[in-house]
JSON list of C-alpha atoms in Angstrom, two decimals:
[
{"chain": "A", "resi": 1, "resn": "MET", "atom": "CA", "xyz": [-60.09, -3.91, -15.88]},
{"chain": "A", "resi": 2, "resn": "THR", "atom": "CA", "xyz": [-58.35, -7.30, -16.02]},
{"chain": "A", "resi": 3, "resn": "GLU", "atom": "CA", "xyz": [-55.19, -8.14, -14.06]},
{"chain": "A", "resi": 4, "resn": "SER", "atom": "CA", "xyz": [-53.26, -8.17, -17.33]},
{"chain": "A", "resi": 5, "resn": "GLN", "atom": "CA", "xyz": [-54.51, -4.69, -18.22]},
{"chain": "A", "resi": 6, "resn": "GLU", "atom": "CA", "xyz": [-53.63, -3.36, -14.75]},
{"chain": "A", "resi": 7, "resn": "ALA", "atom": "CA", "xyz": [-50.13, -4.82, -15.07]},
{"chain": "A", "resi": 8, "resn": "THR", "atom": "CA", "xyz": [-49.72, -3.20, -18.49]},
{"chain": "A", "resi": 9, "resn": "LEU", "atom": "CA", "xyz": [-50.92, 0.15, -17.14]},
{"chain": "A", "resi": 10, "resn": "ASP", "atom": "CA", "xyz": [-48.51, -0.06, -14.18]},
{"chain": "A", "resi": 11, "resn": "PHE", "atom": "CA", "xyz": [-45.62, -0.89, -16.52]},
{"chain": "A", "resi": 12, "resn": "ILE", "atom": "CA", "xyz": [-46.42, 2.05, -18.81]},
{"chain": "A", "resi": 13, "resn": "GLY", "atom": "CA", "xyz": [-46.62, 4.40, -15.81]},
{"chain": "A", "resi": 14, "resn": "ALA", "atom": "CA", "xyz": [-43.34, 3.20, -14.31]},
{"chain": "A", "resi": 15, "resn": "TYR", "atom": "CA", "xyz": [-41.61, 3.38, -17.71]},
{"chain": "A", "resi": 16, "resn": "GLN", "atom": "CA", "xyz": [-42.86, 6.92, -18.37]},
{"chain": "A", "resi": 17, "resn": "GLU", "atom": "CA", "xyz": [-41.74, 8.02, -14.91]},
{"chain": "A", "resi": 18, "resn": "GLU", "atom": "CA", "xyz": [-38.25, 6.58, -15.36]},
{"chain": "A", "resi": 19, "resn": "HIS", "atom": "CA", "xyz": [-37.62, 7.51, -19.00]},
{"chain": "A", "resi": 20, "resn": "GLY", "atom": "CA", "xyz": [-39.85, 10.53, -19.51]},
{"chain": "A", "resi": 21, "resn": "VAL", "atom": "CA", "xyz": [-41.47, 8.93, -22.56]},
{"chain": "A", "resi": 22, "resn": "PRO", "atom": "CA", "xyz": [-43.92, 6.04, -22.92]},
{"chain": "A", "resi": 23, "resn": "PRO", "atom": "CA", "xyz": [-42.63, 2.58, -23.85]},
{"chain": "A", "resi": 24, "resn": "SER", "atom": "CA", "xyz": [-42.80, 1.33, -27.42]},
{"chain": "A", "resi": 25, "resn": "VAL", "atom": "CA", "xyz": [-45.13, -1.53, -28.29]},
{"chain": "A", "resi": 26, "resn": "ARG", "atom": "CA", "xyz": [-42.02, -3.68, -28.70]},
{"chain": "A", "resi": 27, "resn": "ALA", "atom": "CA", "xyz": [-40.81, -2.78, -25.18]},
{"chain": "A", "resi": 28, "resn": "ILE", "atom": "CA", "xyz": [-44.19, -3.81, -23.74]},
{"chain": "A", "resi": 29, "resn": "GLN", "atom": "CA", "xyz": [-44.12, -7.03, -25.75]},
{"chain": "A", "resi": 30, "resn": "ARG", "atom": "CA", "xyz": [-40.59, -7.81, -24.55]},
{"chain": "A", "resi": 31, "resn": "HIS", "atom": "CA", "xyz": [-41.40, -7.01, -20.89]},
{"chain": "A", "resi": 32, "resn": "PHE", "atom": "CA", "xyz": [-44.47, -9.27, -20.75]},
{"chain": "A", "resi": 33, "resn": "ARG", "atom": "CA", "xyz": [-43.09, -11.86, -23.19]},
{"chain": "A", "resi": 34, "resn": "TYR", "atom": "CA", "xyz": [-46.12, -11.62, -25.45]},
{"chain": "A", "resi": 35, "resn": "GLY", "atom": "CA", "xyz": [-45.92, -13.91, -28.46]},
{"chain": "A", "resi": 36, "resn": "SER", "atom": "CA", "xyz": [-47.05, -11.29, -30.92]},
{"chain": "A", "resi": 37, "resn": "HIS", "atom": "CA", "xyz": [-47.18, -7.56, -31.54]},
{"chain": "A", "resi": 38, "resn": "THR", "atom": "CA", "xyz": [-50.95, -7.89, -32.14]},
{"chain": "A", "resi": 39, "resn": "SER", "atom": "CA", "xyz": [-51.58, -9.06, -28.55]},
{"chain": "A", "resi": 40, "resn": "VAL", "atom": "CA", "xyz": [-50.01, -5.86, -27.19]},
{"chain": "A", "resi": 41, "resn": "VAL", "atom": "CA", "xyz": [-51.98, -3.61, -29.54]},
{"chain": "A", "resi": 42, "resn": "ARG", "atom": "CA", "xyz": [-55.23, -5.36, -28.60]},
{"chain": "A", "resi": 43, "resn": "GLN", "atom": "CA", "xyz": [-54.44, -4.80, -24.92]},
{"chain": "A", "resi": 44, "resn": "LEU", "atom": "CA", "xyz": [-53.62, -1.13, -25.51]},
{"chain": "A", "resi": 45, "resn": "ARG", "atom": "CA", "xyz": [-56.79, -0.54, -27.50]},
{"chain": "A", "resi": 46, "resn": "SER", "atom": "CA", "xyz": [-58.84, -1.97, -24.63]},
{"chain": "A", "resi": 47, "resn": "LEU", "atom": "CA", "xyz": [-57.07, 0.40, -22.22]},
{"chain": "A", "resi": 48, "resn": "ALA", "atom": "CA", "xyz": [-57.72, 3.30, -24.60]},
{"chain": "A", "resi": 49, "resn": "GLU", "atom": "CA", "xyz": [-61.44, 2.46, -24.70]},
{"chain": "A", "resi": 50, "resn": "ALA", "atom": "CA", "xyz": [-61.40, 2.53, -20.89]},
{"chain": "A", "resi": 51, "resn": "GLY", "atom": "CA", "xyz": [-59.86, 6.02, -21.02]},
{"chain": "A", "resi": 52, "resn": "GLN", "atom": "CA", "xyz": [-56.55, 4.96, -19.45]},
{"chain": "A", "resi": 53, "resn": "VAL", "atom": "CA", "xyz": [-54.12, 5.41, -22.36]},
{"chain": "A", "resi": 54, "resn": "GLU", "atom": "CA", "xyz": [-53.99, 7.25, -25.66]},
{"chain": "A", "resi": 55, "resn": "GLN", "atom": "CA", "xyz": [-52.08, 6.75, -28.88]},
{"chain": "A", "resi": 56, "resn": "LEU", "atom": "CA", "xyz": [-49.57, 9.53, -29.43]},
{"chain": "A", "resi": 57, "resn": "LYS", "atom": "CA", "xyz": [-48.58, 11.13, -32.74]},
{"chain": "A", "resi": 58, "resn": "ASN", "atom": "CA", "xyz": [-45.45, 9.00, -32.99]},
{"chain": "A", "resi": 59, "resn": "GLY", "atom": "CA", "xyz": [-47.54, 5.82, -32.73]},
{"chain": "A", "resi": 60, "resn": "SER", "atom": "CA", "xyz": [-46.58, 4.93, -29.15]},
{"chain": "A", "resi": 61, "resn": "TRP", "atom": "CA", "xyz": [-49.19, 4.54, -26.44]},
{"chain": "A", "resi": 62, "resn": "GLY", "atom": "CA", "xyz": [-48.90, 6.58, -23.25]},
{"chain": "A", "resi": 63, "resn": "LEU", "atom": "CA", "xyz": [-50.86, 7.30, -20.12]},
{"chain": "A", "resi": 64, "resn": "LYS", "atom": "CA", "xyz": [-53.31, 10.18, -20.27]},
{"chain": "A", "resi": 65, "resn": "SER", "atom": "CA", "xyz": [-52.03, 13.23, -18.39]},
{"chain": "A", "resi": 66, "resn": "ARG", "atom": "CA", "xyz": [-54.26, 12.59, -15.36]},
{"chain": "A", "resi": 67, "resn": "GLN", "atom": "CA", "xyz": [-53.02, 9.01, -15.14]},
{"chain": "A", "resi": 68, "resn": "VAL", "atom": "CA", "xyz": [-49.39, 10.17, -15.29]},
{"chain": "A", "resi": 69, "resn": "GLN", "atom": "CA", "xyz": [-50.02, 12.25, -12.17]},
{"chain": "A", "resi": 70, "resn": "LEU", "atom": "CA", "xyz": [-51.64, 9.34, -10.38]},
{"chain": "A", "resi": 71, "resn": "HIS", "atom": "CA", "xyz": [-48.57, 7.21, -11.03]},
{"chain": "A", "resi": 72, "resn": "LEU", "atom": "CA", "xyz": [-46.08, 9.54, -9.33]},
{"chain": "A", "resi": 73, "resn": "ARG", "atom": "CA", "xyz": [-44.00, 7.37, -6.98]},
{"chain": "A", "resi": 74, "resn": "LEU", "atom": "CA", "xyz": [-42.42, 9.08, -3.98]},
{"chain": "A", "resi": 75, "resn": "PRO", "atom": "CA", "xyz": [-39.67, 7.56, -1.83]},
{"chain": "A", "resi": 76, "resn": "VAL", "atom": "CA", "xyz": [-40.28, 7.24, 1.92]},
{"chain": "A", "resi": 77, "resn": "TYR", "atom": "CA", "xyz": [-37.15, 7.36, 4.06]},
{"chain": "A", "resi": 78, "resn": "GLY", "atom": "CA", "xyz": [-36.55, 6.46, 7.69]},
{"chain": "A", "resi": 79, "resn": "GLU", "atom": "CA", "xyz": [-38.15, 8.08, 10.68]},
{"chain": "A", "resi": 80, "resn": "ILE", "atom": "CA", "xyz": [-35.11, 10.23, 11.50]},
{"chain": "A", "resi": 81, "resn": "PRO", "atom": "CA", "xyz": [-32.81, 10.50, 8.47]},
{"chain": "A", "resi": 82, "resn": "ALA", "atom": "CA", "xyz": [-29.22, 11.51, 9.21]},
{"chain": "A", "resi": 83, "resn": "GLY", "atom": "CA", "xyz": [-28.74, 13.27, 5.88]},
{"chain": "A", "resi": 84, "resn": "LEU", "atom": "CA", "xyz": [-30.59, 14.68, 2.93]},
{"chain": "A", "resi": 85, "resn": "PRO", "atom": "CA", "xyz": [-32.92, 12.11, 1.41]},
{"chain": "A", "resi": 86, "resn": "ALA", "atom": "CA", "xyz": [-31.32, 12.75, -1.98]},
{"chain": "A", "resi": 87, "resn": "GLN", "atom": "CA", "xyz": [-27.96, 11.35, -0.82]},
{"chain": "A", "resi": 88, "resn": "ARG", "atom": "CA", "xyz": [-27.18, 8.29, -2.86]},
{"chain": "A", "resi": 89, "resn": "GLU", "atom": "CA", "xyz": [-26.16, 6.11, 0.07]},
{"chain": "A", "resi": 90, "resn": "GLN", "atom": "CA", "xyz": [-29.57, 6.47, 1.67]},
{"chain": "A", "resi": 91, "resn": "GLU", "atom": "CA", "xyz": [-32.10, 4.01, 0.29]},
{"chain": "A", "resi": 92, "resn": "PRO", "atom": "CA", "xyz": [-35.85, 4.53, 0.70]},
{"chain": "A", "resi": 93, "resn": "LEU", "atom": "CA", "xyz": [-37.70, 2.10, 2.95]},
{"chain": "A", "resi": 94, "resn": "GLU", "atom": "CA", "xyz": [-40.60, 2.06, 0.50]},
{"chain": "A", "resi": 95, "resn": "THR", "atom": "CA", "xyz": [-42.22, 4.04, -2.28]},
{"chain": "A", "resi": 96, "resn": "ILE", "atom": "CA", "xyz": [-45.80, 5.28, -2.31]},
{"chain": "A", "resi": 97, "resn": "GLY", "atom": "CA", "xyz": [-48.01, 6.29, -5.20]},
{"chain": "A", "resi": 98, "resn": "VAL", "atom": "CA", "xyz": [-49.64, 9.70, -4.90]},
{"chain": "A", "resi": 99, "resn": "ASP", "atom": "CA", "xyz": [-51.54, 12.16, -7.02]},
{"chain": "A", "resi": 100, "resn": "PRO", "atom": "CA", "xyz": [-49.45, 15.34, -6.61]},
{"chain": "A", "resi": 101, "resn": "ALA", "atom": "CA", "xyz": [-52.43, 17.49, -7.59]},
{"chain": "A", "resi": 102, "resn": "ALA", "atom": "CA", "xyz": [-54.15, 16.39, -4.37]},
{"chain": "A", "resi": 103, "resn": "PHE", "atom": "CA", "xyz": [-51.41, 18.24, -2.49]},
{"chain": "A", "resi": 104, "resn": "GLY", "atom": "CA", "xyz": [-51.18, 21.19, -4.86]},
{"chain": "A", "resi": 105, "resn": "LEU", "atom": "CA", "xyz": [-47.86, 19.88, -6.21]},
{"chain": "A", "resi": 106, "resn": "ARG", "atom": "CA", "xyz": [-46.40, 19.45, -9.65]},
{"chain": "A", "resi": 107, "resn": "PRO", "atom": "CA", "xyz": [-43.91, 16.65, -10.29]},
{"chain": "A", "resi": 108, "resn": "GLY", "atom": "CA", "xyz": [-40.40, 18.07, -10.52]},
{"chain": "A", "resi": 109, "resn": "ARG", "atom": "CA", "xyz": [-36.95, 16.60, -10.62]},
{"chain": "A", "resi": 110, "resn": "PRO", "atom": "CA", "xyz": [-36.39, 13.26, -8.84]},
{"chain": "A", "resi": 111, "resn": "GLY", "atom": "CA", "xyz": [-35.68, 13.94, -5.17]},
{"chain": "A", "resi": 112, "resn": "ASP", "atom": "CA", "xyz": [-37.62, 17.22, -5.04]},
{"chain": "A", "resi": 113, "resn": "ILE", "atom": "CA", "xyz": [-40.47, 15.59, -3.07]},
{"chain": "A", "resi": 114, "resn": "TRP", "atom": "CA", "xyz": [-40.21, 12.66, -0.68]},
{"chain": "A", "resi": 115, "resn": "GLY", "atom": "CA", "xyz": [-41.82, 11.15, 2.41]},
{"chain": "A", "resi": 116, "resn": "LEU", "atom": "CA", "xyz": [-40.68, 10.76, 5.99]},
{"chain": "A", "resi": 117, "resn": "ARG", "atom": "CA", "xyz": [-42.37, 8.51, 8.53]},
{"chain": "A", "resi": 118, "resn": "VAL", "atom": "CA", "xyz": [-43.28, 10.33, 11.76]},
{"chain": "A", "resi": 119, "resn": "ARG", "atom": "CA", "xyz": [-42.38, 8.95, 15.15]},
{"chain": "A", "resi": 120, "resn": "GLY", "atom": "CA", "xyz": [-43.71, 10.59, 18.32]},
{"chain": "A", "resi": 121, "resn": "ASP", "atom": "CA", "xyz": [-46.44, 13.03, 19.34]},
{"chain": "A", "resi": 122, "resn": "SER", "atom": "CA", "xyz": [-44.74, 16.43, 19.34]},
{"chain": "A", "resi": 123, "resn": "MET", "atom": "CA", "xyz": [-46.79, 17.67, 16.33]},
{"chain": "A", "resi": 124, "resn": "VAL", "atom": "CA", "xyz": [-50.25, 16.34, 17.25]},
{"chain": "A", "resi": 125, "resn": "ASN", "atom": "CA", "xyz": [-51.87, 19.79, 17.45]},
{"chain": "A", "resi": 126, "resn": "ALA", "atom": "CA", "xyz": [-50.86, 20.36, 13.83]},
{"chain": "A", "resi": 127, "resn": "GLY", "atom": "CA", "xyz": [-52.66, 17.13, 12.91]},
{"chain": "A", "resi": 128, "resn": "VAL", "atom": "CA", "xyz": [-49.43, 15.13, 12.49]},
{"chain": "A", "resi": 129, "resn": "LEU", "atom": "CA", "xyz": [-49.72, 11.83, 14.34]},
{"chain": "A", "resi": 130, "resn": "ASP", "atom": "CA", "xyz": [-47.34, 9.01, 15.18]},
{"chain": "A", "resi": 131, "resn": "GLY", "atom": "CA", "xyz": [-47.10, 6.69, 12.15]},
{"chain": "A", "resi": 132, "resn": "ASP", "atom": "CA", "xyz": [-48.15, 9.31, 9.58]},
{"chain": "A", "resi": 133, "resn": "ILE", "atom": "CA", "xyz": [-46.05, 9.97, 6.50]},
{"chain": "A", "resi": 134, "resn": "VAL", "atom": "CA", "xyz": [-45.27, 13.63, 5.90]},
{"chain": "A", "resi": 135, "resn": "LEU", "atom": "CA", "xyz": [-44.51, 14.73, 2.35]},
{"chain": "A", "resi": 136, "resn": "LEU", "atom": "CA", "xyz": [-41.57, 17.11, 2.15]},
{"chain": "A", "resi": 137, "resn": "SER", "atom": "CA", "xyz": [-40.44, 19.43, -0.61]},
{"chain": "A", "resi": 138, "resn": "ARG", "atom": "CA", "xyz": [-36.96, 20.78, -1.17]},
{"chain": "A", "resi": 139, "resn": "ARG", "atom": "CA", "xyz": [-37.65, 24.51, -1.12]},
{"chain": "A", "resi": 140, "resn": "PRO", "atom": "CA", "xyz": [-36.65, 27.49, 1.05]},
{"chain": "A", "resi": 141, "resn": "ALA", "atom": "CA", "xyz": [-38.26, 27.42, 4.50]},
{"chain": "A", "resi": 142, "resn": "ARG", "atom": "CA", "xyz": [-40.20, 30.39, 5.82]},
{"chain": "A", "resi": 143, "resn": "ALA", "atom": "CA", "xyz": [-41.40, 31.29, 9.31]},
{"chain": "A", "resi": 144, "resn": "GLY", "atom": "CA", "xyz": [-44.50, 29.24, 10.09]},
{"chain": "A", "resi": 145, "resn": "ASP", "atom": "CA", "xyz": [-43.51, 26.26, 7.92]},
{"chain": "A", "resi": 146, "resn": "ILE", "atom": "CA", "xyz": [-43.26, 22.77, 9.38]},
{"chain": "A", "resi": 147, "resn": "ILE", "atom": "CA", "xyz": [-39.83, 21.50, 8.43]},
{"chain": "A", "resi": 148, "resn": "ALA", "atom": "CA", "xyz": [-37.55, 18.51, 8.75]},
{"chain": "A", "resi": 149, "resn": "ALA", "atom": "CA", "xyz": [-34.73, 20.31, 10.55]},
{"chain": "A", "resi": 150, "resn": "LEU", "atom": "CA", "xyz": [-31.13, 19.25, 11.05]},
{"chain": "A", "resi": 151, "resn": "VAL", "atom": "CA", "xyz": [-30.25, 20.67, 14.47]},
{"chain": "A", "resi": 152, "resn": "ASP", "atom": "CA", "xyz": [-26.61, 21.43, 15.30]},
{"chain": "A", "resi": 153, "resn": "GLU", "atom": "CA", "xyz": [-25.54, 18.93, 12.62]},
{"chain": "A", "resi": 154, "resn": "THR", "atom": "CA", "xyz": [-26.55, 16.02, 14.86]},
{"chain": "A", "resi": 155, "resn": "THR", "atom": "CA", "xyz": [-30.32, 15.55, 15.17]},
{"chain": "A", "resi": 156, "resn": "VAL", "atom": "CA", "xyz": [-33.21, 15.63, 12.74]},
{"chain": "A", "resi": 157, "resn": "THR", "atom": "CA", "xyz": [-36.65, 16.62, 13.97]},
{"chain": "A", "resi": 158, "resn": "LEU", "atom": "CA", "xyz": [-40.01, 17.66, 12.53]},
{"chain": "A", "resi": 159, "resn": "LYS", "atom": "CA", "xyz": [-41.04, 21.01, 14.03]},
{"chain": "A", "resi": 160, "resn": "ARG", "atom": "CA", "xyz": [-42.57, 24.37, 13.14]},
{"chain": "A", "resi": 161, "resn": "LEU", "atom": "CA", "xyz": [-40.07, 27.07, 12.23]},
{"chain": "A", "resi": 162, "resn": "VAL", "atom": "CA", "xyz": [-40.67, 30.32, 14.13]},
{"chain": "A", "resi": 163, "resn": "LYS", "atom": "CA", "xyz": [-38.68, 33.51, 14.61]},
{"chain": "A", "resi": 164, "resn": "GLU", "atom": "CA", "xyz": [-38.80, 35.39, 17.91]},
{"chain": "A", "resi": 165, "resn": "ARG", "atom": "CA", "xyz": [-36.65, 38.34, 18.94]},
{"chain": "A", "resi": 166, "resn": "GLY", "atom": "CA", "xyz": [-34.54, 37.88, 15.83]},
{"chain": "A", "resi": 167, "resn": "ARG", "atom": "CA", "xyz": [-33.74, 34.23, 16.58]},
{"chain": "A", "resi": 168, "resn": "TRP", "atom": "CA", "xyz": [-34.93, 31.08, 14.86]},
{"chain": "A", "resi": 169, "resn": "ARG", "atom": "CA", "xyz": [-36.66, 28.46, 17.00]},
{"chain": "A", "resi": 170, "resn": "LEU", "atom": "CA", "xyz": [-38.18, 25.07, 16.37]},
{"chain": "A", "resi": 171, "resn": "ARG", "atom": "CA", "xyz": [-41.58, 24.76, 18.02]},
{"chain": "A", "resi": 172, "resn": "ALA", "atom": "CA", "xyz": [-43.52, 21.61, 18.77]},
{"chain": "A", "resi": 173, "resn": "GLU", "atom": "CA", "xyz": [-47.28, 21.52, 18.32]},
{"chain": "A", "resi": 174, "resn": "ASN", "atom": "CA", "xyz": [-47.70, 19.91, 21.74]},
{"chain": "A", "resi": 175, "resn": "PRO", "atom": "CA", "xyz": [-47.31, 21.96, 24.95]},
{"chain": "A", "resi": 176, "resn": "ARG", "atom": "CA", "xyz": [-45.40, 19.14, 26.63]},
{"chain": "A", "resi": 177, "resn": "TYR", "atom": "CA", "xyz": [-42.36, 19.88, 24.47]},
{"chain": "A", "resi": 178, "resn": "PRO", "atom": "CA", "xyz": [-40.18, 22.99, 24.86]},
{"chain": "A", "resi": 179, "resn": "ASP", "atom": "CA", "xyz": [-38.86, 25.08, 21.97]},
{"chain": "A", "resi": 180, "resn": "ILE", "atom": "CA", "xyz": [-35.54, 24.08, 20.49]},
{"chain": "A", "resi": 181, "resn": "ILE", "atom": "CA", "xyz": [-33.10, 26.97, 19.98]},
{"chain": "A", "resi": 182, "resn": "PRO", "atom": "CA", "xyz": [-30.38, 25.57, 17.73]},
{"chain": "A", "resi": 183, "resn": "GLN", "atom": "CA", "xyz": [-26.89, 26.93, 17.34]},
{"chain": "A", "resi": 184, "resn": "ARG", "atom": "CA", "xyz": [-26.93, 25.71, 13.75]},
{"chain": "A", "resi": 185, "resn": "LEU", "atom": "CA", "xyz": [-30.09, 24.99, 11.78]},
{"chain": "A", "resi": 186, "resn": "GLU", "atom": "CA", "xyz": [-30.57, 23.49, 8.34]},
{"chain": "A", "resi": 187, "resn": "SER", "atom": "CA", "xyz": [-33.93, 22.84, 6.73]},
{"chain": "A", "resi": 188, "resn": "GLN", "atom": "CA", "xyz": [-33.90, 19.52, 4.92]},
{"chain": "A", "resi": 189, "resn": "GLY", "atom": "CA", "xyz": [-37.43, 19.90, 3.58]},
{"chain": "A", "resi": 190, "resn": "VAL", "atom": "CA", "xyz": [-40.71, 21.77, 4.04]},
{"chain": "A", "resi": 191, "resn": "MET", "atom": "CA", "xyz": [-43.87, 19.79, 4.79]},
{"chain": "A", "resi": 192, "resn": "VAL", "atom": "CA", "xyz": [-46.34, 20.03, 1.91]},
{"chain": "A", "resi": 193, "resn": "GLY", "atom": "CA", "xyz": [-48.69, 17.13, 2.65]},
{"chain": "A", "resi": 194, "resn": "LEU", "atom": "CA", "xyz": [-49.58, 14.27, 4.92]},
{"chain": "A", "resi": 195, "resn": "ILE", "atom": "CA", "xyz": [-50.66, 10.66, 4.46]},
{"chain": "A", "resi": 196, "resn": "ARG", "atom": "CA", "xyz": [-52.34, 8.91, 7.38]},
{"chain": "A", "resi": 197, "resn": "ARG", "atom": "CA", "xyz": [-51.34, 5.29, 7.65]},
{"chain": "A", "resi": 198, "resn": "LYS", "atom": "CA", "xyz": [-53.44, 4.30, 10.67]},
{"chain": "A", "resi": 199, "resn": "ILE", "atom": "CA", "xyz": [-56.69, 5.42, 12.20]},
{"chain": "A", "resi": 200, "resn": "ALA", "atom": "CA", "xyz": [-56.81, 6.10, 15.95]}
]
């Protein structure tokens, strides 16, 4: 695939993600400042032959369903966010492209899935290392889940949620760290996947 084709494919994926529909040929032409409509169609036909796009019934060209999944962009927020990642005042540090099917996920509403960079070694025995990015989903937490927890409205930490003697606790996966028994506990997200950014 040429650089021009890759750029076109990326634009179609980003456009579909933002608008929910593929861009028109005219929108592609305008974005890349092509001199003619024919140049865009030629590019799209080459991508179709490579199995990357398909012409839809309305005449527009969109990514094939598998490619739409591969173009899902997830926001990655700070190491210890002070609020819900969906809050408008909190900007992501970066975005990462993932295939949600690799994590057993289906793309939902914006903000339903996001990433959080891990700092520290309290979850090493669960395979979560310093520098990893955990993928979190906004769904009800259950005992045994690893969650991003807001503790006593002051501190956010990544721990396993456990219930003992009728009381919720946050448990590290490293024996050097004691359980946290919060007075108030709010789950900001349940861990559903992990991306390793460095190799030990």
